[in-house]
XYZ file of C-alpha atoms in Angstrom:
654
model
C -8.087 -9.918 -23.560
C -7.495 -6.127 -23.512
C -7.223 -3.709 -20.583
C -6.916 -0.098 -21.715
C -9.224 2.621 -20.512
C -10.726 5.408 -22.623
C -8.989 8.770 -22.746
C -11.482 10.786 -20.736
C -11.359 8.455 -17.752
C -8.064 6.584 -18.175
C -6.240 8.267 -15.265
C -9.127 8.378 -12.828
C -8.595 5.145 -10.804
C -4.859 5.787 -10.557
C -5.497 9.373 -9.691
C -7.675 8.355 -6.767
C -4.875 5.882 -5.665
C -2.384 8.755 -5.667
C -4.802 10.953 -3.614
C -5.285 8.281 -1.023
C -1.539 7.636 -0.899
C -0.838 11.331 -0.390
C -3.442 11.575 2.420
C -1.941 8.528 4.138
C 1.604 9.660 3.930
C 0.681 13.231 5.011
C -1.094 11.910 8.094
C 1.806 9.570 9.041
C 4.594 12.019 8.488
C 2.722 14.867 10.197
C 1.969 12.780 13.212
C 5.366 11.200 13.410
C 7.736 12.604 16.090
C 11.485 12.512 15.602
C 12.998 9.052 15.773
C 12.838 7.490 19.202
C 15.938 6.443 21.018
C 17.293 3.066 19.749
C 20.250 3.193 22.094
C 19.064 4.199 25.535
C 20.949 6.015 28.336
C 21.195 3.615 31.132
C 22.884 5.821 33.700
C 25.356 8.588 34.293
C 27.980 9.885 36.793
C 26.889 12.183 38.339
C 23.324 10.867 38.252
C 20.596 12.868 36.873
C 19.290 15.250 39.570
C 22.146 14.472 41.933
C 23.539 17.220 44.349
C 27.238 16.635 44.860
C 29.375 18.312 47.527
C 32.226 19.240 45.212
C 32.751 19.447 41.431
C 33.366 15.972 39.879
C 36.364 15.352 37.562
C 34.325 14.293 34.643
C 30.838 13.396 33.435
C 30.315 9.792 32.081
C 27.329 8.367 30.265
C 26.535 4.645 29.914
C 24.340 3.406 27.038
C 22.446 0.138 26.263
C 24.316 -0.467 23.013
C 27.207 0.844 20.904
C 26.911 4.457 19.822
C 29.000 6.763 17.553
C 30.043 9.987 19.232
C 32.535 12.813 18.776
C 33.844 15.811 20.692
C 30.520 17.641 20.173
C 28.393 14.862 21.460
C 28.586 15.585 25.219
C 28.309 19.158 26.420
C 28.235 20.298 30.093
C 26.810 23.749 30.494
C 26.970 25.969 33.571
C 23.939 27.935 34.826
C 24.686 30.800 32.355
C 24.963 28.450 29.373
C 28.751 28.519 29.008
C 30.541 25.203 28.319
C 32.205 23.712 31.370
C 33.904 20.635 29.848
C 37.130 20.266 27.855
C 35.320 19.196 24.590
C 37.417 16.036 24.235
C 35.449 12.856 24.287
C 36.838 9.827 26.196
C 35.912 6.265 25.504
C 35.475 4.643 28.927
C 33.808 1.358 27.747
C 34.852 -1.849 29.438
C 33.779 -5.197 28.062
C 30.144 -5.041 27.136
C 29.492 -1.850 29.007
C 29.322 1.181 26.605
C 30.496 4.333 28.531
C 31.686 7.663 27.108
C 32.615 10.738 29.082
C 34.149 14.243 29.113
C 36.556 15.912 31.549
C 35.331 18.964 33.431
C 37.238 22.200 33.804
C 38.804 22.835 37.266
C 37.324 25.329 39.632
C 33.631 25.022 38.776
C 31.308 27.236 40.850
C 28.327 26.005 42.797
C 25.042 25.679 41.014
C 22.962 23.605 38.583
C 24.736 22.135 35.465
C 23.062 20.810 32.407
C 24.426 17.836 30.452
C 23.258 17.772 26.861
C 24.204 14.728 24.758
C 23.577 13.269 21.313
C 24.907 10.206 19.535
C 24.074 7.778 16.622
C 22.960 4.448 17.759
C 24.206 1.168 16.194
C 21.099 0.916 14.029
C 21.961 4.276 12.438
C 19.305 6.407 14.118
C 20.223 9.639 15.998
C 19.516 9.773 19.826
C 19.748 12.748 22.211
C 18.839 13.817 25.683
C 19.723 16.107 28.628
C 19.693 16.134 32.436
C 20.939 18.229 35.223
C 23.138 17.914 38.324
C 24.075 20.346 40.940
C 27.335 21.214 42.710
C 26.778 22.318 46.292
C 23.160 23.311 45.925
C 20.646 23.691 42.988
C 20.357 27.061 41.467
C 18.583 28.883 38.702
C 19.825 28.160 35.165
C 19.239 29.667 31.731
C 19.659 26.281 29.960
C 16.723 24.160 28.971
C 17.198 20.568 29.994
C 15.243 19.097 27.159
C 18.134 18.409 24.851
C 18.365 19.123 21.113
C 15.738 18.004 18.642
C 18.050 15.643 16.838
C 16.447 13.855 13.878
C 13.415 16.310 13.946
C 12.302 19.463 12.211
C 12.264 19.987 8.507
C 15.342 17.762 8.070
C 13.619 14.997 9.864
C 10.621 15.207 7.673
C 12.696 15.272 4.545
C 14.791 12.371 5.710
C 11.671 10.374 6.540
C 10.094 11.056 3.141
C 13.352 10.089 1.403
C 13.312 6.761 3.385
C 9.703 6.079 2.243
C 10.658 6.897 -1.317
C 13.753 4.595 -1.174
C 11.626 1.636 0.073
C 8.920 2.317 -2.584
C 11.518 2.635 -5.352
C 13.122 -0.710 -4.352
C 9.837 -2.479 -4.222
C 8.775 -1.203 -7.697
C 12.192 -1.901 -9.193
C 12.793 -5.351 -7.854
C 9.081 -6.428 -7.802
C 8.288 -5.034 -11.239
C 11.335 -6.717 -12.764
C 10.483 -9.994 -11.036
C 6.883 -9.795 -12.347
C 8.110 -9.520 -15.928
C 10.728 -12.251 -15.789
C 8.668 -14.760 -13.804
C 5.146 -14.121 -14.798
C 4.738 -12.102 -18.023
C 7.768 -12.051 -20.166
C 5.880 -10.435 -23.050
C 5.352 -7.437 -20.710
C 9.024 -6.529 -21.304
C 7.682 -4.839 -24.540
C 5.041 -2.890 -22.842
C 5.814 0.785 -22.429
C 3.729 1.257 -19.220
C 5.586 -1.488 -17.427
C 8.959 -0.165 -18.785
C 8.121 3.230 -17.365
C 7.142 1.665 -14.019
C 10.448 -0.154 -13.498
C 12.590 2.752 -14.745
C 10.767 5.129 -12.432
C 11.380 2.783 -9.570
C 15.078 2.886 -10.301
C 15.153 6.624 -10.600
C 13.187 6.958 -7.421
C 15.509 4.728 -5.489
C 18.649 6.434 -6.840
C 17.443 9.929 -6.195
C 16.191 9.048 -2.641
C 19.596 7.361 -1.842
C 21.387 10.559 -2.866
C 19.068 12.653 -0.825
C 19.649 10.354 2.236
C 23.368 10.661 1.727
C 23.295 14.517 1.647
C 20.824 14.779 4.546
C 22.599 12.322 6.713
C 25.004 14.920 8.357
C 22.329 17.433 9.294
C 19.889 14.674 10.324
C 22.242 13.126 12.884
C 23.950 16.502 13.800
C 22.964 20.118 13.519
C 19.511 19.724 12.151
C 20.161 22.698 9.782
C 19.221 22.055 6.128
C 22.087 24.285 4.875
C 24.624 21.717 6.185
C 23.850 19.441 3.165
C 26.517 21.537 1.356
C 29.091 21.035 4.002
C 31.702 18.825 2.351
C 33.624 18.091 5.477
C 30.474 16.754 7.171
C 29.757 14.654 4.036
C 33.263 13.202 4.183
C 32.561 12.331 7.861
C 29.334 10.518 6.870
C 31.244 8.427 4.175
C 33.454 7.081 7.009
C 30.411 5.704 8.932
C 28.659 2.525 8.408
C 25.357 4.078 7.227
C 27.251 6.238 4.817
C 29.172 3.266 3.372
C 25.866 1.411 3.000
C 24.342 4.294 1.080
C 27.367 4.426 -1.239
C 27.224 0.636 -1.730
C 23.573 0.988 -2.582
C 24.455 3.542 -5.338
C 27.077 1.183 -6.817
C 24.477 -1.690 -6.779
C 22.050 0.559 -8.532
C 24.598 1.009 -11.314
C 24.560 -2.773 -11.738
C 20.729 -2.817 -11.711
C 20.792 -0.171 -14.532
C 22.510 -2.838 -16.688
C 19.857 -5.343 -15.619
C 17.050 -3.021 -16.728
C 18.794 -2.219 -20.019
C 18.992 -5.918 -20.877
C 15.499 -6.582 -19.688
C 13.910 -3.935 -22.012
C 16.433 -4.278 -24.769
C 17.840 -7.721 -25.869
C 15.375 -9.653 -23.737
C 12.304 -7.728 -24.883
C 13.168 -8.271 -28.533
C 13.408 -12.024 -28.077
C 10.030 -12.273 -26.402
C 8.261 -11.262 -29.640
C 10.504 -13.250 -32.046
C 9.189 -16.495 -33.501
C 12.702 -17.692 -34.328
C 13.626 -21.007 -32.549
C 17.070 -19.637 -31.923
C 15.662 -16.558 -30.336
C 13.530 -18.746 -28.007
C 16.609 -20.567 -26.800
C 18.365 -17.262 -26.213
C 15.326 -15.923 -24.332
C 15.361 -19.029 -22.038
C 19.126 -18.446 -21.332
C 18.447 -14.716 -20.749
C 15.528 -15.480 -18.407
C 17.768 -17.754 -16.230
C 20.566 -15.074 -16.231
C 18.250 -12.208 -15.412
C 16.536 -14.260 -12.744
C 19.749 -15.128 -10.936
C 21.537 -11.855 -11.573
C 18.547 -9.779 -10.609
C 18.040 -11.789 -7.368
C 21.713 -11.227 -6.369
C 21.581 -7.496 -7.029
C 18.254 -7.108 -5.299
C 19.510 -9.040 -2.279
C 22.591 -6.770 -2.240
C 20.414 -3.599 -2.209
C 18.280 -5.175 0.612
C 21.416 -5.883 2.555
C 22.190 -2.181 2.651
C 19.160 -1.810 4.867
C 19.639 -5.028 6.916
C 23.334 -4.157 7.771
C 22.476 -0.687 9.159
C 19.067 -0.954 10.869
C 17.266 -2.990 13.488
C 18.462 -6.374 12.311
C 22.097 -5.406 12.726
C 21.851 -4.938 16.495
C 20.378 -6.758 19.380
C 19.627 -10.539 19.547
C 21.109 -12.957 17.031
C 22.229 -10.432 14.334
C 23.910 -13.216 12.370
C 20.424 -14.730 11.808
C 18.412 -11.550 11.795
C 20.250 -9.891 8.869
C 19.787 -12.708 6.408
C 16.135 -13.078 7.514
C 15.608 -9.399 7.046
C 17.038 -9.527 3.529
C 14.593 -12.407 2.647
C 11.808 -10.285 4.235
C 12.538 -7.334 2.077
C 12.806 -9.471 -1.135
C 9.394 -10.995 -0.320
C 7.849 -7.590 0.202
C 9.258 -6.521 -3.181
C 8.033 -9.577 -4.965
C 4.590 -9.254 -3.545
C 3.933 -5.464 -3.510
C 6.083 -4.682 -6.498
C 4.408 -7.469 -8.490
C 1.056 -6.093 -7.355
C 1.898 -2.519 -8.708
C 3.107 -4.131 -11.928
C -0.114 -6.109 -12.328
C -2.158 -2.985 -11.617
C -0.384 -1.085 -14.397
C -0.802 -4.049 -16.708
C -4.559 -4.249 -16.057
C -5.040 -0.489 -16.500
C -2.436 0.513 -19.075
C -1.609 -2.324 -21.425
C -3.728 -3.621 -24.255
C -3.741 -7.201 -23.007
C -2.290 -9.573 -20.450
C -2.448 -13.319 -20.549
C -4.543 -15.088 -18.005
C -1.702 -17.414 -17.441
C 0.419 -14.490 -16.300
C -2.103 -13.516 -13.745
C -2.358 -16.990 -12.375
C 1.434 -17.292 -12.076
C 1.645 -14.077 -10.152
C -1.203 -15.279 -7.845
C 0.942 -18.364 -6.986
C 4.107 -16.403 -6.498
C 2.361 -13.709 -4.362
C 0.881 -16.509 -2.157
C 4.424 -17.864 -1.601
C 5.731 -14.387 -0.787
C 3.126 -13.819 1.753
C 3.924 -17.077 3.464
C 7.592 -16.037 3.491
C 6.612 -12.710 4.940
C 4.635 -14.323 7.751
C 7.521 -16.639 8.723
C 10.234 -14.060 8.671
C 7.950 -11.379 10.199
C 7.080 -13.605 13.057
C 10.747 -14.114 13.850
C 11.543 -10.408 13.613
C 8.554 -9.591 15.778
C 9.719 -11.892 18.546
C 13.154 -10.438 18.271
C 12.132 -6.787 18.394
C 9.175 -7.121 20.836
C 9.904 -10.080 23.056
C 6.886 -9.915 25.370
C 3.267 -9.310 25.437
C 3.703 -6.173 27.627
C 5.940 -4.659 25.023
C 3.564 -5.544 22.222
C 0.741 -3.605 23.899
C 2.676 -1.090 25.952
C 5.295 0.344 23.515
C 4.998 2.468 20.436
C 6.883 -0.196 18.379
C 4.422 -2.937 19.488
C 1.399 -0.891 18.676
C 2.673 0.069 15.249
C 3.422 -3.535 14.682
C -0.120 -4.440 15.328
C -1.271 -1.768 12.951
C 1.085 -3.282 10.362
C -0.241 -6.847 10.968
C -3.852 -5.481 10.700
C -3.081 -3.897 7.282
C -1.361 -7.181 6.085
C -4.536 -9.033 7.063
C -6.724 -6.588 5.088
C -4.493 -6.935 2.019
C -4.490 -10.767 2.240
C -8.309 -10.606 2.597
C -8.669 -8.471 -0.504
C -6.183 -10.742 -2.283
C -8.500 -13.714 -1.702
C -11.092 -11.883 -3.844
C -8.419 -11.251 -6.549
C -7.586 -15.044 -6.501
C -11.284 -15.703 -7.182
C -11.390 -13.378 -10.058
C -8.148 -14.960 -11.340
C -9.701 -18.387 -11.150
C -12.707 -17.194 -13.135
C -10.302 -15.709 -15.708
C -8.710 -19.157 -16.101
C -12.177 -20.739 -16.563
C -13.045 -18.220 -19.323
C -9.761 -18.917 -21.029
C -10.339 -22.582 -20.945
C -13.835 -22.011 -22.424
C -12.323 -19.970 -25.244
C -9.606 -22.527 -25.853
C -12.200 -25.285 -26.095
C -14.046 -23.345 -28.748
C -10.850 -22.997 -30.748
C -10.383 -19.279 -30.010
C -7.434 -17.347 -28.488
C -8.270 -15.206 -25.433
C -8.010 -12.003 -27.421
C -10.325 -13.331 -30.106
C -12.873 -14.550 -27.543
C -12.886 -11.155 -25.810
C -13.156 -9.362 -29.217
C -16.194 -11.498 -30.086
C -17.914 -10.548 -26.852
C -17.088 -6.838 -27.310
C -18.502 -6.662 -30.723
C -21.787 -8.313 -30.083
C -25.123 -6.597 -30.795
C -25.146 -2.886 -31.543
C -21.337 -2.596 -31.009
C -20.605 -4.788 -34.078
C -21.309 -2.054 -36.723
C -19.432 0.573 -34.670
C -16.354 -1.489 -34.228
C -16.301 -2.465 -37.835
C -16.600 1.135 -38.841
C -13.778 2.126 -36.467
C -11.468 -0.554 -38.061
C -11.934 0.796 -41.577
C -8.493 1.804 -42.922
C -7.719 5.534 -43.413
C -6.405 6.920 -46.575
C -3.185 8.905 -45.791
C -3.435 12.431 -47.356
C -0.456 14.276 -48.720
C -0.756 17.133 -46.257
C 1.456 16.289 -43.237
C -0.794 18.090 -40.719
C -3.839 16.364 -42.020
C -2.006 13.002 -41.867
C -1.035 13.671 -38.303
C -4.588 14.604 -37.304
C -5.885 11.359 -38.854
C -3.245 9.376 -37.126
C -4.397 10.853 -33.713
C -8.003 10.036 -34.607
C -7.042 6.454 -35.566
C -5.127 6.178 -32.124
C -8.231 7.433 -30.339
C -10.421 4.938 -32.070
C -8.067 2.179 -31.210
C -8.189 3.049 -27.536
C -11.972 3.196 -27.633
C -12.085 -0.268 -29.335
C -9.676 -1.699 -26.687
C -11.794 -0.263 -23.894
C -14.788 -1.993 -25.211
C -13.013 -5.308 -25.450
C -11.759 -4.870 -21.868
C -15.026 -3.867 -20.484
C -16.771 -6.819 -22.194
C -14.874 -9.165 -19.726
C -16.598 -8.775 -16.281
C -13.991 -10.935 -14.637
C -11.261 -8.623 -15.754
C -13.172 -5.675 -14.369
C -13.542 -7.390 -10.966
C -9.805 -8.214 -10.933
C -8.932 -4.667 -11.696
C -11.009 -3.320 -8.831
C -9.697 -5.861 -6.285
C -6.024 -5.238 -7.256
C -6.559 -1.542 -7.073
C -7.874 -1.955 -3.491
C -4.938 -4.144 -2.628
C -2.529 -1.440 -3.840
C -4.296 1.383 -1.893
C -3.856 -0.581 1.337
C -0.342 -1.601 0.358
C 0.617 2.067 0.102
C -0.588 2.593 3.676
C 1.273 -0.579 4.802
C 4.518 0.762 3.343
C 4.078 4.032 5.165
C 3.536 2.301 8.460
C 6.631 0.081 7.886
C 8.728 3.170 7.145
C 7.619 4.662 10.447
C 8.267 1.378 12.235
C 11.948 1.351 11.174
C 12.531 4.668 12.949
C 10.863 3.541 16.248
C 12.566 2.159 19.165
C 12.079 -1.669 19.380
C 9.764 -2.757 22.265
C 12.331 -5.122 23.635
C 15.070 -2.365 23.786
C 12.574 0.103 25.397
C 11.598 -2.373 28.138
C 15.247 -3.463 28.800
C 16.350 0.209 28.987
C 13.450 0.887 31.366
C 14.556 -1.783 33.768
C 18.210 -0.789 33.691
C 17.970 2.961 33.652
C 18.124 4.790 36.978
C 15.731 7.274 35.615
C 13.308 4.980 33.735
C 10.830 4.831 36.451
C 10.542 8.535 36.429
C 10.290 8.564 32.697
C 7.025 6.628 32.956
C 5.428 9.313 35.117
C 2.897 11.263 33.132
C 3.923 14.933 32.563
C 1.604 17.933 32.623
C 0.866 21.196 34.458
C 0.490 20.828 38.304
C -2.527 22.459 39.714
C -3.022 22.238 43.447
C -5.466 23.810 45.860
C -4.325 23.493 49.570
C -6.397 24.784 52.491
C -4.348 26.205 55.382
C -5.147 27.471 58.842
C -2.337 29.247 60.860
C -4.482 29.468 63.967
C -4.236 33.300 64.253
C -6.541 36.106 63.074
C -7.314 35.887 59.327
C -5.342 32.632 59.456
C -7.615 30.639 57.254
C -7.585 30.429 53.490
C -6.417 28.451 50.434
C -3.083 28.319 48.537
C -3.561 27.518 44.857
C -0.338 26.432 43.288
C 0.347 26.112 39.562
C 3.613 24.646 38.054
C 4.003 24.673 34.293
C 4.932 22.761 32.117
C 4.990 20.349 35.079
C 7.996 18.240 33.978
C 11.689 17.916 34.714
C 13.864 20.854 33.773
C 12.848 24.573 33.926
C 9.338 25.411 35.152
C 7.229 28.472 36.069
C 5.503 28.605 39.381
C 2.449 30.722 40.429
C 0.948 30.850 43.917
C -2.449 32.420 44.664
C -3.545 32.964 48.257
C -7.288 33.486 48.861
C -9.419 34.049 52.006
C -12.355 31.762 52.850
C -14.673 33.959 50.619
C -12.442 33.211 47.697
C -10.990 36.672 47.302
C -7.102 37.229 47.004
C -5.420 38.731 49.917
C -1.730 39.243 50.963
C 0.118 37.534 53.710
C 3.481 38.561 55.089
C 5.413 35.574 53.748
C 5.080 32.381 51.576
C 7.757 29.832 50.975
C 7.723 26.574 48.918
C 10.069 23.525 49.105
C 10.294 20.552 46.624
C 11.519 17.082 47.805
C 11.977 13.846 45.988
C 12.262 11.372 48.812
C 12.864 8.306 46.549
C 16.126 9.822 45.392
C 16.937 11.803 48.545
C 16.913 15.034 46.555
C 15.810 18.212 48.460
C 14.309 19.970 49.988
C 14.837 22.439 47.102
C 13.740 25.868 48.306
C 11.626 28.206 46.092
C 11.168 31.833 47.118
C 8.579 33.364 44.784
C 8.302 37.108 44.079
C 5.196 39.073 44.992
C 3.418 40.309 41.868
C -0.099 41.432 42.837
C -2.534 41.057 45.677
C -2.518 37.448 46.624
C -0.278 36.420 43.724
C 3.343 35.258 43.805
C 5.466 33.904 40.985
C 8.885 32.278 40.305
C 10.523 31.706 36.962
C 13.165 29.052 36.085
C 12.195 26.631 38.906
C 14.524 23.585 38.281
C 13.005 20.190 38.736
C 16.067 17.924 38.251
C 14.164 14.720 37.352
C 10.770 13.063 37.121
C 9.094 11.369 40.023
C 6.840 11.683 43.038
C 7.663 15.129 44.458
C 6.486 16.354 47.875
C 5.451 19.981 47.671
C 5.501 21.943 50.892
C 3.882 25.349 51.022
C 4.514 27.465 54.030
C 2.183 30.415 54.785
C 2.870 32.949 57.536
C -0.075 35.302 58.403
C 1.599 37.139 61.262
C 4.876 37.386 63.207
C 4.082 34.193 65.123
C 1.380 32.479 63.122
C 2.418 30.167 60.273
C 1.681 26.710 58.928
C 3.002 24.294 56.283
C 0.742 22.208 54.054
C 2.034 19.316 51.937
C 0.919 17.503 48.829
C 2.734 14.752 46.850
C 2.312 14.982 43.033
C 3.873 13.120 40.118
C 5.900 15.135 37.780
C 7.121 13.729 34.461
């Protein structure tokens, strides 16, 4: 049974697969925001938005889990943007409470101060944020309270792409090797499979090196040029994620030995008919199976020890379960990639090998279901988190894609069963599978052509002519193998279904990569319940657009005040006020005043005195809204020396 395509169309199905994969990856990485916070800020002292009578001695931040911070992690900036802390981090943690702080310089003036912070959570992802507090009274500030874009930008995109490549390389390396050893030992001699596994090793190695170099700018400055900062790289090597990446490189060295033996000594013994070689092949199969599993488990552990499984509930159980989960993914999807290459690129593959992989893939999927169910419970924890958090929604997309792959796989199993029936029919007739397929391919009008193509060529003395004839003979061989392959309709159906499985698997791997950089639903909900500002964080943000009718009771005392606040969120905003008469035309009044009050937090009223720009138009820049929540906006309009009124409206500001 052969399975090689003709030269003009040999790359078309795989080219389509690569195009689909590129489209899926582009959409996911383009839409993906920087990594969400896996360690949440539970509270601070002073609190976000607080107005204190005198300057505090320090600023302290409390987190939901362990974080890694340094002297640059917490910065307190005055209204002009100058640093107001001593730049010396203090660990104030007590028991299970994780708190870090910095001392403030003495003699701080009144006004609004911005606290910008960044850290690395226990699952290796960068987190950051910012908030404001005021001494004496709020004031204008030149500092944005949005925090730094840690983990985003070009560095974030490159880091995410390298993460995807590392997962893909591991799956192809481990799964491809497992497919050869457990399902199709003769495949160790096939060049397409050799290239697949070697490329998996090269991809994983290169991606790991890129992750190691990008780690410092990804969790720190965000500048791509910092990959050449040796001091920053030294600091990365002293962290848990850095040690895990170095360990992965060492394990990849051991896996290189595995690949060398698999495609060297082992491959030679799979084609030898010597009884002694058969015994040695059996011993090598056992050794490669055990050794390969140990090395693959070690590589999988470099993820489990530094990501979601290492923090939160039951890490002692979650990490081994995560390793098993990753190995099952590799066996299933990596074996699927190897089968696809075998069906499209190798001259033949035994039906028994396809059947063995079908059984192993079924076991791997069952393992995935069991381990995935546990991890889902651990990371999500509730139905509300499943439907109401980004992690839960991505998880549902992942489950849906798995269901699609399993559905397509059912068709592959049907084609595999038909392949086995064809093999049984050929065996009953006393033919080998290849001979049976050849007989079908050479029926009717193809017989004469195939016989003609198999006629031996006389090798001429001219080397150039000999090379030309050799290329012609190779092309004829490819055409003959294509005819044999296409003569087996069951093989054609299997190729199409495996190709469809692989396309969906590429999308599944991309969703999984994004999922590993998303805050778990359980953590997000717990942080929401514990954070003093979590309720405000749920408030939708957006520009505020109000139209308030007023009547001061005096002459020309009626009209409307249209108020616009952009971007309409905590931090610095721009305010515009338009006063119109009852006819809708702008007109000036002697005075307008605005005050903002957050009654739930006892903040305010915060006065805003806008500047007059044009007829009926006032504006104010840098209006500081300390935190999100339901703010009461009071607009006071004075139309004469004695006639004035105040109109109020409560709006939600995110």
